[in-house]
Tab-separated table of C-alpha atoms in Angstrom:
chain	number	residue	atom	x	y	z
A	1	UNK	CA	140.322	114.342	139.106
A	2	UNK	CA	138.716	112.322	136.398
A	3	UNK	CA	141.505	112.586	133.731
A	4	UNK	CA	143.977	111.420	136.381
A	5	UNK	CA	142.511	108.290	137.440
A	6	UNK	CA	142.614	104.674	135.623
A	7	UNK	CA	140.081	103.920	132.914
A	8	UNK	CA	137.720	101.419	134.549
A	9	UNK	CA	137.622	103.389	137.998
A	10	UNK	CA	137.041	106.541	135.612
A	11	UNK	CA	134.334	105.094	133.809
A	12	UNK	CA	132.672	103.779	136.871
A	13	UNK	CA	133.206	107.037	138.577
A	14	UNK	CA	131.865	109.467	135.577
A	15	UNK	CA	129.058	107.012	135.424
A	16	UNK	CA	128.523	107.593	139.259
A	17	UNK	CA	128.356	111.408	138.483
A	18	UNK	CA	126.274	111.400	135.441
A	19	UNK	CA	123.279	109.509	138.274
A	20	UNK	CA	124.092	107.996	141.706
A	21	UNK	CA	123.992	104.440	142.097
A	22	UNK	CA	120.890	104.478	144.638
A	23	UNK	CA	119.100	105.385	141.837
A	24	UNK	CA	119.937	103.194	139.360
A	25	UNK	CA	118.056	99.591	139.094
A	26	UNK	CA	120.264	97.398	141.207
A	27	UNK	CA	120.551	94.335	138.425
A	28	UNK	CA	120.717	96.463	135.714
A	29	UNK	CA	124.006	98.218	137.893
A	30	UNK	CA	125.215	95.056	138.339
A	31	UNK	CA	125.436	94.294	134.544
A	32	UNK	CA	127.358	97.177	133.805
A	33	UNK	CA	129.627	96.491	137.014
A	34	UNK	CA	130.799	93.045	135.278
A	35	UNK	CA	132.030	94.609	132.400
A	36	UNK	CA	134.136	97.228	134.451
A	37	UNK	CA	135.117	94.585	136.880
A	38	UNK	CA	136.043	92.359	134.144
A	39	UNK	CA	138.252	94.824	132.363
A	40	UNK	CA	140.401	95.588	135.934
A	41	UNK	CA	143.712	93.530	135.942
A	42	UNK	CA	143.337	93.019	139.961
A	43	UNK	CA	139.915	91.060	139.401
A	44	UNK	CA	139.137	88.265	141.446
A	45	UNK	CA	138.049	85.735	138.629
A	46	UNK	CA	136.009	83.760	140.634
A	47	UNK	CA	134.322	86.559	141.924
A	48	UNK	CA	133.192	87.492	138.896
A	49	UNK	CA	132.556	84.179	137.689
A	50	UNK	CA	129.783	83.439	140.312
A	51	UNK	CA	128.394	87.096	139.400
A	52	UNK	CA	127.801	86.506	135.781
A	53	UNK	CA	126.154	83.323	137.130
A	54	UNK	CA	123.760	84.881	139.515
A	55	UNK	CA	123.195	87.155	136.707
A	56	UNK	CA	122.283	85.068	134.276
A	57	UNK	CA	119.937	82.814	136.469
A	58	UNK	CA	118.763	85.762	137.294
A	59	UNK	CA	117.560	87.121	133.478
A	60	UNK	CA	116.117	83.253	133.388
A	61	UNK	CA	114.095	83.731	135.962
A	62	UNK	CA	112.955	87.330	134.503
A	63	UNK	CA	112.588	85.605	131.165
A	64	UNK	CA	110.202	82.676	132.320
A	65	UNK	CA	108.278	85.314	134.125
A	66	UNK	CA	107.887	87.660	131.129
A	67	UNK	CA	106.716	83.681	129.505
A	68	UNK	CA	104.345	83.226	131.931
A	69	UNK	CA	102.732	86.872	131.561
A	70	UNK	CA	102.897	86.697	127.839
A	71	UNK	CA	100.605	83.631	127.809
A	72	UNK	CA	97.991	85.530	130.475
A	73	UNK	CA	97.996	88.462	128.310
A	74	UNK	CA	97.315	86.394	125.162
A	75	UNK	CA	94.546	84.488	127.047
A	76	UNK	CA	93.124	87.160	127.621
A	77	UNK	CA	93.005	88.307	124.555
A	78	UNK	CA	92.934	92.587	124.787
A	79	UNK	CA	94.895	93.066	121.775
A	80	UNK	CA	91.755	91.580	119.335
A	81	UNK	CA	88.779	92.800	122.094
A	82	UNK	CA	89.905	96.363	122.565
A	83	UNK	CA	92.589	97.243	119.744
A	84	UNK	CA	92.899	100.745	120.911
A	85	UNK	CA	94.735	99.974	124.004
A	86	UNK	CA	98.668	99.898	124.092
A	87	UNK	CA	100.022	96.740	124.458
A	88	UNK	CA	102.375	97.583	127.512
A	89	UNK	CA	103.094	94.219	129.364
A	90	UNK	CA	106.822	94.334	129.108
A	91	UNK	CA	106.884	97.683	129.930
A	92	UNK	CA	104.752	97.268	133.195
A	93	UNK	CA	106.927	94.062	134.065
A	94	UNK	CA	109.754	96.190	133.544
A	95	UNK	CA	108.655	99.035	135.990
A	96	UNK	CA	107.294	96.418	138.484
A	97	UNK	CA	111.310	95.106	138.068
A	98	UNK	CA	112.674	98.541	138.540
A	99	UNK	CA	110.614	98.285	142.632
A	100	UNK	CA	111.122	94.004	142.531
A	101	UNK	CA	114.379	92.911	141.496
A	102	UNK	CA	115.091	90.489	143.876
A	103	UNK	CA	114.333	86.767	143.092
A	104	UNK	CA	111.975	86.231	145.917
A	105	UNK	CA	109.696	88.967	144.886
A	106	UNK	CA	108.552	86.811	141.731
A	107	UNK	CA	105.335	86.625	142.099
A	108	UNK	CA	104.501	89.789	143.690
A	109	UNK	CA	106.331	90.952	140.305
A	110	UNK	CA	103.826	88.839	138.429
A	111	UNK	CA	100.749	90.167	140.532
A	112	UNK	CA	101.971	93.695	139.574
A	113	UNK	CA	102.576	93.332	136.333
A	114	UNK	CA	99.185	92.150	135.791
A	115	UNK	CA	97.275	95.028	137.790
A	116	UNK	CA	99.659	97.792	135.812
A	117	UNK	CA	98.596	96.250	132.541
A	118	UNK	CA	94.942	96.330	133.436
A	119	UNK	CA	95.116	99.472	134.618
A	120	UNK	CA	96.839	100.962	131.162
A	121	UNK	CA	94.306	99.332	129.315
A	122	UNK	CA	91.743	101.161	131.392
A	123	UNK	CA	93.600	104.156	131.228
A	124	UNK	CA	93.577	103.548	126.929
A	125	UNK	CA	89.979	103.205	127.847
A	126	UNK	CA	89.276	106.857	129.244
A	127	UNK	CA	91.779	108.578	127.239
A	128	UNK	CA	91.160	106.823	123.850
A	129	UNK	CA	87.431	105.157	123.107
A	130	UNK	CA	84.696	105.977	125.546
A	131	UNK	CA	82.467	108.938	125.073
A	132	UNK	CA	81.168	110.671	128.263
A	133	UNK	CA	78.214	109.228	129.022
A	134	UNK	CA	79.512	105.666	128.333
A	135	UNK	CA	82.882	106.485	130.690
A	136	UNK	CA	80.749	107.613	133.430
A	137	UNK	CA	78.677	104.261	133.795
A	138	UNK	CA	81.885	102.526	133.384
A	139	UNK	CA	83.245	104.930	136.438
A	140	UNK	CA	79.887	103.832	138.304
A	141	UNK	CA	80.720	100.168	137.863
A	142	UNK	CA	84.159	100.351	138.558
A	143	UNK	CA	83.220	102.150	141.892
A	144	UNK	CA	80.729	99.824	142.829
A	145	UNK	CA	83.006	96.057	142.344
């Protein structure tokens, strides 16, 4: 049927196919949705006008957010204390966003984002620089806080 059908519903459709929409990240959906939507000659203009709006306040929000974390992770400084660890903070905000996307999850997305990061760096921590004997006092400490 997909050959038969108009190009925008055909794109949306093979896209539909290729993974279903409950698994895709909602905003991220949404962002490709506008540019079908806005290609279909029965649009509703102000429909999509006030979309690309919520968008867009949307990514502002996400970008003063990613601000915010940026200046924590500098603060605390992990990329000059422990150089072997991966600097992953957009990466953890982006999973946290993938769970979060909703405005009114902000700062349970910051919280998140900041445990995920601390955990990776631990993670670096096992995986990259501490012997054995030095990774199983750090184990005792961690399981003692």
């Amino acid at each position: 049927m997909l050959p038969h059908l108009n190009s925008s519903f055909a794109e949306e459709v093979n896209r539909t196919l290729e993974l279903p929409l409950h698994k895709r990240m909602p905003r991220l959906e949404a962002r490709q949705y506008i540019s079908i939507y806005e290609a279909d000659a029965a649009r509703n203009d102000l429909l999509l006008e006030i979309a690309k709006l919520d968008f867009n306040s949307l990514q502002k929000l996400h970008r003063t957010e990613l601000c915010d974390l940026s200046r924590w992770w500098k603060a605390i400084d992990f990329a000059t204390k422990l150089s072997f660890a991966r600097d992953r903070l957009v990466e953890c905000y982006f999973w946290i966003l993938g769970v979060h996307s909703e405005p009114k999850y902000s700062i349970s997305r910051k919280y998140m984002t900041k445990i995920i990061a601390i955990a990776s760096v631990t993670d670096d921590i096992y995986d990259v620089y501490g012997t054995l004997d030095e990774l199983k006092l750090f184990t005792n400490a961690i399981e003692r806080y």
